[in-house]
CSV table of C-alpha atoms in Angstrom, one decimal:
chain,number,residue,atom,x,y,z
A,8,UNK,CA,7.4,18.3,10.3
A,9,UNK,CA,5.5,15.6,9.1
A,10,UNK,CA,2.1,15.8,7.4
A,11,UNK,CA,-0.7,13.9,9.3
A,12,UNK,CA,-2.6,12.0,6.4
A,13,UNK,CA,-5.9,11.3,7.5
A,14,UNK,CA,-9.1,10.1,5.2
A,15,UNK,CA,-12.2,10.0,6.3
A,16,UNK,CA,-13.6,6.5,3.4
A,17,UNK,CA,-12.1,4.4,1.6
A,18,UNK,CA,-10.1,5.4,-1.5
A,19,UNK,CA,-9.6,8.9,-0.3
A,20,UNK,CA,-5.7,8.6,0.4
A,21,UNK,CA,-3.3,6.1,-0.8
A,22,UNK,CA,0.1,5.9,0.2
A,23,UNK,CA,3.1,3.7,-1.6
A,24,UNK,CA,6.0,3.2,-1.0
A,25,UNK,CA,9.4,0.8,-2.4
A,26,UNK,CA,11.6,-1.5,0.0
A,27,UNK,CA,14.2,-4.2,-0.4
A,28,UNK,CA,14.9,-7.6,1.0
A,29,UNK,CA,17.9,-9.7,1.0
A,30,UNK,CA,17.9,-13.5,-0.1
A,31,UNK,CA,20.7,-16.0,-1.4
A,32,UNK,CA,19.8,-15.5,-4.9
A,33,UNK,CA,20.0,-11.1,-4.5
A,34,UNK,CA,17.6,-8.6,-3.5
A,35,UNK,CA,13.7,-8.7,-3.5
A,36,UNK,CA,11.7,-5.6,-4.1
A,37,UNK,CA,8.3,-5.4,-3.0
A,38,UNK,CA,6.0,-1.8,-4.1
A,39,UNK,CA,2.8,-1.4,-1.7
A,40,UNK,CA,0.0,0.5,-2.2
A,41,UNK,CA,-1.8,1.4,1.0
A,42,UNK,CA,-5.1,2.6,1.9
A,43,UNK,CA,-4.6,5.2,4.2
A,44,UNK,CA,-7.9,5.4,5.6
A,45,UNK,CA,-7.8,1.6,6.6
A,46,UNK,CA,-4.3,0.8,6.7
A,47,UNK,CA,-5.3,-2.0,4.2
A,48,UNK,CA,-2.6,-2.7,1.5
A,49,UNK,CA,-4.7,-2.6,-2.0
A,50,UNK,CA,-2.4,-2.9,-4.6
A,51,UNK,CA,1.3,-4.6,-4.3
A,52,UNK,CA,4.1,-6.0,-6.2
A,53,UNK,CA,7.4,-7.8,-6.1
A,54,UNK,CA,10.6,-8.0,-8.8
A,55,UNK,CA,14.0,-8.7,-8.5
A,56,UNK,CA,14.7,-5.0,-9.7
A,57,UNK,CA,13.6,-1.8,-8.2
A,58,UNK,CA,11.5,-0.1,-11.4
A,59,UNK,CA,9.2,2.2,-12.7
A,60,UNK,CA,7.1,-0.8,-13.6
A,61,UNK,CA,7.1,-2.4,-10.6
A,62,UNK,CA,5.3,0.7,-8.8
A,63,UNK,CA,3.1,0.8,-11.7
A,64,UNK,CA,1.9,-2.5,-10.9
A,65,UNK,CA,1.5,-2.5,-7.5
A,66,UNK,CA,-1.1,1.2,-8.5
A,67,UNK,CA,-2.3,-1.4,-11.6
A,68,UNK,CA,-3.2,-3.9,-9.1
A,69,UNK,CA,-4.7,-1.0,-6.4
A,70,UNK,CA,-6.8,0.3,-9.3
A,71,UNK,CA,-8.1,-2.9,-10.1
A,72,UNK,CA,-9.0,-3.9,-6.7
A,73,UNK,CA,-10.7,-0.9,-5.9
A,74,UNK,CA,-12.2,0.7,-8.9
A,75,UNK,CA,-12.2,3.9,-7.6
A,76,UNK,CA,-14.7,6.7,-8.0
A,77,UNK,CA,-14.0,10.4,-7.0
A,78,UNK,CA,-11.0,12.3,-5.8
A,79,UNK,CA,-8.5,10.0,-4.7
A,80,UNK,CA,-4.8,11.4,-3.8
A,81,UNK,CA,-2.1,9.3,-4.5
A,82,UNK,CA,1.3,9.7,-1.8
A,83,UNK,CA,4.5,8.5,-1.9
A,84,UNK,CA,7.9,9.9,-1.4
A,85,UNK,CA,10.5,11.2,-3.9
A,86,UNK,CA,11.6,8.1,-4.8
A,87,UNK,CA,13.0,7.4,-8.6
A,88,UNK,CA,10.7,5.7,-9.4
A,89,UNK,CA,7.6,7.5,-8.5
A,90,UNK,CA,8.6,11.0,-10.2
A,91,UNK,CA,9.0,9.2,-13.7
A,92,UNK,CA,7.1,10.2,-16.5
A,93,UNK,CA,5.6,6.6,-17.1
A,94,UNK,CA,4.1,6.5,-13.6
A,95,UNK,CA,2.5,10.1,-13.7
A,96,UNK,CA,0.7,8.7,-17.0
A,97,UNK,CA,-0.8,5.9,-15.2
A,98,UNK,CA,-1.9,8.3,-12.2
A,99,UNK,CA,-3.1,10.5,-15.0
A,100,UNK,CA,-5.1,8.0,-16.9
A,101,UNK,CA,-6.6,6.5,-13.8
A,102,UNK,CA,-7.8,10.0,-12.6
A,103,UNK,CA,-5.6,9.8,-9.1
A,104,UNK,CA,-4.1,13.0,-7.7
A,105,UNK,CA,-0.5,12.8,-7.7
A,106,UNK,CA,1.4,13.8,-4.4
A,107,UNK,CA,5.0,13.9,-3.3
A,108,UNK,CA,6.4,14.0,0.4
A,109,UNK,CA,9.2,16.4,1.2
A,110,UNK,CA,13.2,15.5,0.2
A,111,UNK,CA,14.6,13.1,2.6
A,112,UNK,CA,11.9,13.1,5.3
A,113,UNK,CA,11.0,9.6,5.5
A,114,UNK,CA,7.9,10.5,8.3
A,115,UNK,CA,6.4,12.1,5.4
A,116,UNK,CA,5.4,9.2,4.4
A,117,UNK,CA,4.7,7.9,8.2
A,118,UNK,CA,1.8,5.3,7.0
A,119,UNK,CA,4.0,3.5,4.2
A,120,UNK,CA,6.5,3.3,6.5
A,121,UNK,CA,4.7,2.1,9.5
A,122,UNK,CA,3.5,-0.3,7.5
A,123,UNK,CA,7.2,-1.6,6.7
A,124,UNK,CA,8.3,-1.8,9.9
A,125,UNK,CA,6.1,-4.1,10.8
A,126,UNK,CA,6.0,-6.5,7.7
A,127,UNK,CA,9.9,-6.3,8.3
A,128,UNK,CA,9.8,-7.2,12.5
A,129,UNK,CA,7.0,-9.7,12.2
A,130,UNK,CA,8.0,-11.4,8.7
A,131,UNK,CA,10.9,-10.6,7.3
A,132,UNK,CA,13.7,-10.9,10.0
A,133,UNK,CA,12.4,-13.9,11.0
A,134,UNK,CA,14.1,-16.4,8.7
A,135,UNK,CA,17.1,-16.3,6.2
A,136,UNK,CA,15.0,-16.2,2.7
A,137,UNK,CA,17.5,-18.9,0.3
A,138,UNK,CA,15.3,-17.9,-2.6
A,139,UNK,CA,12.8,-15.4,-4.5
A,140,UNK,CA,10.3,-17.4,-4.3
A,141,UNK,CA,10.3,-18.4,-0.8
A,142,UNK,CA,10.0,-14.7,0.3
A,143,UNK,CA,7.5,-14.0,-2.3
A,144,UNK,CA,5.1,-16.9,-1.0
A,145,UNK,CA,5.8,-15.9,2.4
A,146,UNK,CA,4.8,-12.2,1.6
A,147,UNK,CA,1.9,-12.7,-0.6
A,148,UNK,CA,0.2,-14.7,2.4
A,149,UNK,CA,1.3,-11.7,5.7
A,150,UNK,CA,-0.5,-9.4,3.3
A,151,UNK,CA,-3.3,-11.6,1.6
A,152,UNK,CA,-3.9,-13.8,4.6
A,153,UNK,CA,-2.9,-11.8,7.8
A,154,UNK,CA,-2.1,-8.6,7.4
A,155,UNK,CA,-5.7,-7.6,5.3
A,156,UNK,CA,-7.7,-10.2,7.0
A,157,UNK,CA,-6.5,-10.2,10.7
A,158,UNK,CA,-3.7,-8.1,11.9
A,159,UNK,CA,-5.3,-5.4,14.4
A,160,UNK,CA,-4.1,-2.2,14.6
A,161,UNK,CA,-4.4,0.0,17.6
A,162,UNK,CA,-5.1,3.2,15.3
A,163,UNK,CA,-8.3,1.0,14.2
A,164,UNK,CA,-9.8,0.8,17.4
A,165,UNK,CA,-8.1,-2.9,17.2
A,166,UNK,CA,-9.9,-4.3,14.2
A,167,UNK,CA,-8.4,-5.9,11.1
A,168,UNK,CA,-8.2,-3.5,8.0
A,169,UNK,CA,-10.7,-5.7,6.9
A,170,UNK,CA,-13.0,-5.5,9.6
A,171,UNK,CA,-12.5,-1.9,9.9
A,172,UNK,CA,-13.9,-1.5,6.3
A,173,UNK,CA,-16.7,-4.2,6.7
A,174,UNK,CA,-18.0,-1.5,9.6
A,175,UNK,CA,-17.7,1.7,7.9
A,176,UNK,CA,-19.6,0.4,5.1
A,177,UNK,CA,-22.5,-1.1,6.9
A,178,UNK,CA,-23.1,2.2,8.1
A,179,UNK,CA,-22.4,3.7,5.1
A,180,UNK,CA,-23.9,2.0,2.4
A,181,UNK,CA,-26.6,3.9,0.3
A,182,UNK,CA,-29.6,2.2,0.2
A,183,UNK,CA,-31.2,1.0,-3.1
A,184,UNK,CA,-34.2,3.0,-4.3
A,185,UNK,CA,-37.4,1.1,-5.1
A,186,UNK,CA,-38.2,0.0,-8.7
């Protein structure tokens, strides 16, 4: 049975995951790191092999863009990638809780996956990709320009991840004490 991943701020709960697209010149891989608690994607990368390094970026990237402070828990599935010893390190160094889904039970990982899905029915088989490149431009603007900024999601009361986030933090902000 699936585990239902909930957090209640920002940088509580990421999810990752690895998938695979086809072009003419061979196979993309693109790494996501999501927010859990916003759907957002915060970290992300792309290579024409499937690596320990190319996970490790896309948590590089989430790290950077987020900076985060207190327990975090990092989740992702069993993957090759994820178990090696080069990507605990970088969990380890950044202070993230490492955490694994069950063996071969994909809805483990529901949020990652979700999230798939949908770059794969509303981008991906949409057009035959003839090169890297092409596919890399066209997902580096869903996720930079549409998905972050605009997409609604029903499980956010229909606001962008963005605009979800924007509204949790003008009600949680901590106001400034006086000099």
């Amino acid at each position: 049975m699936p585990r239902a991943f909930t957090a209640d701020a920002p940088s509580r709960l990421w999810v990752a995951d690895l998938t695979q697209h086809p072009t003419d010149e061979g196979w993309l891989y693109l790494a996501t790191v999501l927010d859990a608690f916003s759907r957002r994607v915060v970290g992300w990368a792309m290579a024409e092999r499937a690596t320990a390094e190319l996970v490790i970026d896309a948590l590089d990237m989430a790290v950077w863009n987020r900076r985060p402070r207190g327990e975090l828990v990092h989740h992702s599935d069993h993957g090759a990638r994820y178990p090696s010893l080069a990507f605990s390190r970088r969990l380890e160094a950044a202070g993230i809780l490492d955490s694994m889904g069950s063996v071969g039970d994909a809805l483990d990982n529901a949020v990652a996956e979700s999230f798939f899905a949908t770059l794969q029915t509303e981008l991906l088989n949409r057009a035959p990709w003839p090169t890297r490149q092409a596919l890399k431009t066209a997902v580096f603007e869903y996720i930079e320009a549409f998905y972050n900024r605009r997409r609604r999601h029903s499980a956010l009361g229909y606001l962008s991840p963005e605009d979800f986030e924007r509204r949790w933090h003008l009600h949680h902000e901590v106001p400034a004490t006086a000099a």
